[in-house]
Amino acid sequence: MMNPLSGLRAKEFALTDAQDAVVLKVRHPQGLGAALKPKFEVLNPQDQVIGMVERKKVFAKLGFVFTVNGTEIGHFEHVKGMRSSASMRFVCRDANRNQVGEIVKRGVGQKSFKEVFTQDDSYVLLRPNPIPEPLGSLVLISACALDQVFFERD
């Protein structure tokens, strides 16, 4: 499959296992277009595109869709009423709108005394059951997408 984001200036990062073997790679384009409608290209260790985590609309709520070859296979969205200085909650759903996971962003009120003096956010990804691929990989990357788009300050 052709790499749709290969020609753009992009941030790239990799998720590794305990032995430092690359499990997933992520490419996040930079620039004005990417700021208005961010997308994350998810690749396997051989640089083959698995799918995308992307904002569907320019002024969308806190949430993204998961796509594979242009087909929407799921999404995640902010749970209304769950935004405070302590935490935010996001629900991951498959194409049938079944909940497959949950992301909780921990804020200062839930951190230890030592953690309060850092600017690091922490995220908990809850996946109570195995999620079939490629949706499982896209759900995993969604916490990174959240942080990069809404909370990261370069």
XYZ file of N, CA and C in Angstrom:
462
model
N 0.838 -1.180 0.000
C 0.000 0.000 0.000
C 0.879 1.238 0.000
N 0.513 2.234 -0.803
C 1.286 3.460 -0.862
C 1.152 4.217 0.451
N 2.203 4.892 0.845
C 2.235 5.628 2.091
C 1.718 7.045 1.844
N 0.464 7.375 2.239
C -0.129 8.665 1.902
C 0.524 9.868 2.577
N 1.229 9.682 3.669
C 1.805 10.810 4.395
C 3.316 10.916 4.248
N 3.898 10.109 3.368
C 5.360 10.030 3.298
C 6.022 11.323 2.838
N 5.339 12.171 2.060
C 5.959 13.381 1.553
C 5.827 14.582 2.472
N 5.099 14.482 3.542
C 4.863 15.598 4.445
C 5.870 15.632 5.590
N 6.157 16.854 6.081
C 6.973 16.988 7.288
C 6.174 16.400 8.440
N 6.789 15.501 9.203
C 6.025 14.785 10.223
C 6.874 14.466 11.434
N 6.188 14.378 12.580
C 6.788 13.807 13.785
C 6.617 12.310 13.656
N 7.614 11.574 14.058
C 7.510 10.117 14.031
C 7.928 9.568 15.377
N 7.234 8.543 15.821
C 7.635 7.860 17.038
C 7.277 6.400 16.913
N 7.827 5.599 17.812
C 7.598 4.162 17.776
C 7.216 3.664 19.164
N 6.370 2.658 19.190
C 6.054 1.954 20.425
C 6.877 0.672 20.417
N 7.550 0.406 21.527
C 8.413 -0.769 21.596
C 7.980 -1.680 22.739
N 8.418 -2.925 22.657
C 8.122 -3.866 23.742
C 9.251 -3.823 24.772
N 9.219 -4.694 25.755
C 10.206 -4.706 26.845
C 11.623 -4.965 26.351
N 11.762 -5.590 25.194
C 13.092 -5.871 24.624
C 13.499 -4.803 23.608
N 12.802 -3.694 23.568
C 13.036 -2.583 22.641
C 12.792 -2.928 21.175
N 12.044 -3.964 20.910
C 11.654 -4.277 19.532
C 10.461 -3.403 19.168
N 10.486 -2.812 17.987
C 9.399 -1.951 17.540
C 8.139 -2.782 17.319
N 7.041 -2.337 17.919
C 5.748 -3.001 17.779
C 4.883 -2.230 16.782
N 4.859 -0.909 16.923
C 4.111 -0.031 16.027
C 4.908 1.244 15.798
N 4.737 1.816 14.618
C 5.309 3.125 14.306
C 4.159 4.071 14.026
N 4.379 5.341 14.324
C 3.349 6.350 14.107
C 3.980 7.551 13.420
N 3.285 8.060 12.421
C 3.711 9.268 11.716
C 2.584 10.289 11.860
N 2.959 11.475 12.361
C 1.982 12.548 12.610
C 2.431 13.786 11.833
N 1.759 14.098 10.690
C 2.143 15.263 9.881
C 2.035 16.560 10.672
N 2.890 17.515 10.309
C 2.910 18.821 10.949
C 2.458 19.876 9.947
N 2.130 21.052 10.419
C 1.732 22.149 9.548
C 0.302 22.568 9.816
N -0.162 23.599 9.084
C -1.486 24.161 9.308
C -2.599 23.150 9.039
N -2.529 22.445 7.924
C -3.557 21.449 7.602
C -3.651 20.379 8.667
N -2.496 19.940 9.153
C -2.463 18.900 10.190
C -2.974 19.444 11.521
N -2.781 20.732 11.770
C -3.280 21.319 13.009
C -4.804 21.410 12.992
N -5.384 21.706 11.829
C -6.841 21.820 11.722
C -7.532 20.467 11.684
N -6.908 19.509 11.020
C -7.515 18.185 10.884
C -6.417 17.131 11.069
N -6.002 16.913 12.323
C -4.878 16.020 12.585
C -5.166 14.569 12.211
N -4.085 13.887 11.810
C -4.192 12.460 11.528
C -2.888 11.780 11.908
N -3.016 10.533 12.271
C -1.886 9.717 12.678
C -1.891 8.464 11.829
N -0.823 8.264 11.107
C -0.676 7.075 10.288
C 0.008 6.012 11.147
N -0.610 4.851 11.271
C -0.086 3.768 12.104
C 0.504 2.709 11.175
N 1.770 2.350 11.447
C 2.475 1.393 10.600
C 2.976 0.222 11.424
N 3.146 -0.905 10.781
C 3.745 -2.058 11.454
C 5.273 -1.896 11.410
N 6.023 -2.785 12.052
C 7.484 -2.642 12.071
C 8.142 -2.678 10.684
N 7.445 -3.212 9.683
C 7.979 -3.263 8.313
C 7.552 -2.046 7.495
N 7.035 -1.002 8.157
C 6.592 0.243 7.524
C 5.386 0.088 6.610
N 4.579 -0.936 6.823
C 3.334 -1.084 6.065
C 2.214 -0.408 6.862
N 1.386 0.358 6.169
C 0.306 1.092 6.823
C -0.748 0.119 7.351
N -1.052 0.258 8.637
C -2.111 -0.533 9.280
C -3.429 0.220 9.159
N -3.390 1.517 9.420
C -4.587 2.339 9.370
C -4.291 3.742 9.850
N -5.351 4.517 10.050
C -5.217 5.910 10.450
C -6.106 6.193 11.662
N -5.619 7.099 12.500
C -6.418 7.679 13.573
C -6.505 9.147 13.181
N -7.713 9.627 12.880
C -7.828 10.983 12.343
C -9.098 11.674 12.803
N -9.014 12.981 12.828
C -10.187 13.790 13.156
C -11.045 13.853 11.898
N -12.326 13.601 12.057
C -13.225 13.545 10.902
C -13.567 14.941 10.383
N -13.787 15.888 11.295
C -14.161 17.244 10.921
C -13.167 18.217 11.537
N -13.018 19.373 10.914
C -12.068 20.368 11.408
C -12.410 20.805 12.825
N -13.658 21.115 13.103
C -14.032 21.599 14.432
C -14.797 20.529 15.210
N -14.314 19.310 15.129
C -14.961 18.193 15.823
C -14.699 18.279 17.319
N -15.531 17.566 18.073
C -15.329 17.462 19.516
C -14.029 16.708 19.770
N -13.715 16.513 21.039
C -12.543 15.725 21.400
C -12.792 14.276 20.988
N -12.279 13.891 19.866
C -12.475 12.531 19.394
C -11.920 12.336 17.998
N -11.760 11.091 17.624
C -11.179 10.726 16.332
C -11.878 9.491 15.788
N -11.697 9.242 14.490
C -12.179 8.015 13.874
C -10.984 7.134 13.543
N -11.221 5.832 13.509
C -10.224 4.851 13.096
C -10.584 4.426 11.684
N -9.649 4.543 10.736
C -9.926 4.142 9.361
C -8.861 3.177 8.860
N -9.299 2.264 7.999
C -8.408 1.334 7.306
C -8.802 1.377 5.840
N -7.839 1.719 4.979
C -8.097 1.849 3.533
C -9.307 2.741 3.248
N -9.461 3.820 4.027
C -10.541 4.770 3.820
C -11.876 4.383 4.432
N -11.976 3.201 5.037
C -13.220 2.741 5.648
C -13.165 2.945 7.154
N -14.188 3.578 7.706
C -14.239 3.804 9.154
C -14.546 2.488 9.863
N -13.656 2.089 10.794
C -13.856 0.834 11.532
C -14.135 1.072 13.010
N -14.202 2.335 13.421
C -14.484 2.666 14.806
C -14.133 4.109 15.096
N -14.232 4.482 16.358
C -13.914 5.853 16.766
C -13.722 5.910 18.280
N -13.200 7.048 18.736
C -13.235 7.310 20.179
C -13.683 8.733 20.395
N -14.345 8.949 21.533
C -14.937 10.245 21.811
C -14.873 10.542 23.302
N -14.863 11.840 23.601
C -14.873 12.300 24.985
C -16.236 12.016 25.593
N -16.246 11.554 26.835
C -17.496 11.309 27.543
C -17.932 12.620 28.181
N -19.055 13.132 27.758
C -19.562 14.415 28.260
C -19.753 14.353 29.766
N -19.457 15.472 30.409
C -19.624 15.541 31.851
C -18.455 14.954 32.619
N -17.462 14.433 31.911
C -16.300 13.831 32.579
C -15.043 14.637 32.287
N -15.102 15.947 32.460
C -13.912 16.769 32.270
C -13.723 17.601 33.519
N -12.603 17.396 34.167
C -12.278 18.163 35.361
C -10.769 18.277 35.427
N -10.284 18.969 36.429
C -8.832 19.059 36.584
C -8.255 17.705 36.977
N -9.093 16.828 37.484
C -8.616 15.528 37.936
C -8.499 14.517 36.806
N -9.481 14.451 35.900
C -9.396 13.443 34.852
C -10.358 13.733 33.709
N -10.099 13.065 32.611
C -10.981 13.080 31.451
C -11.139 11.636 31.008
N -12.304 11.300 30.491
C -12.574 9.927 30.078
C -13.013 9.904 28.616
N -12.476 8.946 27.865
C -12.802 8.768 26.456
C -13.194 7.313 26.242
N -14.186 7.091 25.387
C -14.655 5.743 25.097
C -14.283 5.388 23.661
N -13.727 4.186 23.471
C -13.371 3.665 22.150
C -14.466 2.705 21.710
N -14.934 2.866 20.474
C -16.016 2.022 19.960
C -15.642 1.438 18.600
N -16.200 0.268 18.301
C -15.992 -0.335 16.985
C -17.030 0.227 16.011
N -17.036 -0.273 14.782
C -17.945 0.232 13.750
C -19.410 0.026 14.107
N -19.708 -0.948 14.964
C -21.086 -1.204 15.391
C -21.465 -0.422 16.649
N -20.581 0.480 17.068
C -20.757 1.325 18.258
C -20.676 0.565 19.569
N -20.085 -0.639 19.539
C -19.843 -1.392 20.768
C -18.586 -0.840 21.435
N -18.637 -0.642 22.748
C -17.461 -0.156 23.459
C -16.411 -1.262 23.502
N -15.187 -0.939 23.049
C -14.088 -1.906 23.058
C -12.954 -1.477 23.972
N -12.994 -0.233 24.435
C -11.937 0.255 25.309
C -12.296 1.604 25.898
N -11.433 2.051 26.792
C -11.628 3.329 27.466
C -10.264 3.923 27.763
N -10.152 5.230 27.612
C -8.919 5.946 27.935
C -9.242 6.939 29.032
N -8.440 6.948 30.089
C -8.610 7.922 31.164
C -7.327 8.726 31.257
N -7.457 10.049 31.138
C -6.323 10.961 31.280
C -6.318 11.437 32.718
N -5.225 11.126 33.410
C -5.108 11.535 34.811
C -4.570 12.946 34.904
N -5.184 13.733 35.775
C -4.732 15.097 35.999
C -4.025 15.225 37.335
N -3.672 16.457 37.671
C -2.891 16.738 38.877
C -3.563 16.212 40.139
N -4.872 16.306 40.237
C -5.569 15.884 41.448
C -5.441 14.398 41.743
N -5.037 13.592 40.750
C -4.929 12.158 40.954
C -3.475 11.678 40.941
N -2.539 12.591 40.949
C -1.132 12.210 40.908
C -0.530 12.226 42.309
N 0.539 11.491 42.429
C 1.249 11.488 43.702
C 1.933 12.846 43.906
N 2.376 13.116 45.123
C 3.038 14.376 45.437
C 4.222 14.617 44.511
N 5.015 13.591 44.264
C 6.189 13.701 43.409
C 5.803 14.044 41.966
N 4.701 13.461 41.456
C 4.270 13.682 40.082
C 3.692 15.073 39.852
N 3.183 15.723 40.900
C 2.545 17.028 40.760
C 3.508 18.051 40.185
N 4.795 17.913 40.442
C 5.776 18.898 40.001
C 6.309 18.629 38.598
N 5.740 17.692 37.882
C 6.095 17.462 36.492
C 4.954 17.955 35.620
N 5.230 18.151 34.339
C 4.169 18.532 33.418
C 3.694 17.321 32.624
N 4.093 16.152 33.034
C 3.720 14.942 32.319
C 2.288 14.548 32.636
N 1.581 14.179 31.590
C 0.242 13.631 31.755
C 0.364 12.127 31.779
N -0.594 11.478 32.373
C -0.595 10.020 32.313
C -1.951 9.558 31.796
N -1.893 8.480 31.062
C -3.088 7.918 30.443
C -3.192 6.458 30.816
N -4.426 6.012 31.046
C -4.676 4.597 31.298
C -5.588 4.119 30.179
N -5.158 3.076 29.485
C -5.970 2.474 28.433
C -6.537 1.177 28.976
N -7.856 1.105 29.044
C -8.533 -0.095 29.538
C -9.103 -0.849 28.344
N -8.648 -2.086 28.176
C -9.160 -2.963 27.122
C -9.556 -4.264 27.798
N -10.801 -4.370 28.273
C -11.202 -5.535 29.059
C -11.158 -6.846 28.280
N -11.258 -6.778 26.967
C -11.206 -7.974 26.126
C -10.250 -7.714 24.969
N -9.672 -8.775 24.414
C -8.821 -8.578 23.239
C -9.613 -7.906 22.114
N -8.962 -7.009 21.401
C -9.597 -6.302 20.289
C -8.957 -6.815 19.003
N -9.763 -7.243 18.037
C -9.195 -7.753 16.790
C -8.396 -6.683 16.050
N -7.387 -7.120 15.320
C -6.585 -6.197 14.507
C -7.324 -5.905 13.206
N -7.157 -4.753 12.655
C -6.248 -3.671 13.029
C -6.811 -2.711 14.074
N -8.078 -2.889 14.475
C -8.689 -1.977 15.436
C -7.896 -1.912 16.737
N -7.362 -3.036 17.209
C -6.605 -3.053 18.456
C -5.413 -2.115 18.427
N -4.677 -2.109 17.320
C -3.513 -1.217 17.193
C -3.947 0.242 17.140
N -5.042 0.537 16.464
C -5.517 1.914 16.360
C -6.031 2.427 17.705
N -6.676 1.575 18.477
C -7.122 1.948 19.824
C -5.901 2.253 20.694
N -4.876 1.438 20.591
C -3.652 1.646 21.365
C -3.034 3.011 21.056
N -2.995 3.388 19.807
C -2.389 4.660 19.405
C -3.266 5.854 19.770
N -4.550 5.653 19.997
C -5.456 6.769 20.242
C -5.076 7.596 21.474
N -4.522 6.989 22.503
C -4.074 7.761 23.677
C -2.930 8.695 23.289
N -2.034 8.220 22.434
C -0.935 9.074 21.942
C -1.485 10.216 21.099
N -2.484 9.920 20.277
C -3.094 10.944 19.432
C -3.727 12.034 20.293
N -4.438 11.631 21.325
C -5.051 12.593 22.242
C -4.012 13.545 22.813
N -2.953 12.987 23.325
C -1.922 13.787 23.964
C -1.281 14.750 22.965
N -0.915 14.259 21.790
C -0.245 15.087 20.788
C -1.118 16.241 20.311
N -2.392 16.003 20.105
C -3.260 17.018 19.522
C -3.794 18.007 20.556
N -4.235 17.520 21.696
C -4.933 18.397 22.630
C -4.114 18.858 23.833
N -3.048 18.137 24.187
C -2.392 18.451 25.447
C -0.889 18.700 25.350
N -0.255 18.352 24.257
C 1.196 18.502 24.096
C 1.519 19.967 23.815
N 2.547 20.461 24.467
C 3.000 21.836 24.249
C 4.460 21.787 23.857
N 4.743 22.071 22.578
C 6.141 22.067 22.097
C 6.780 23.408 22.311
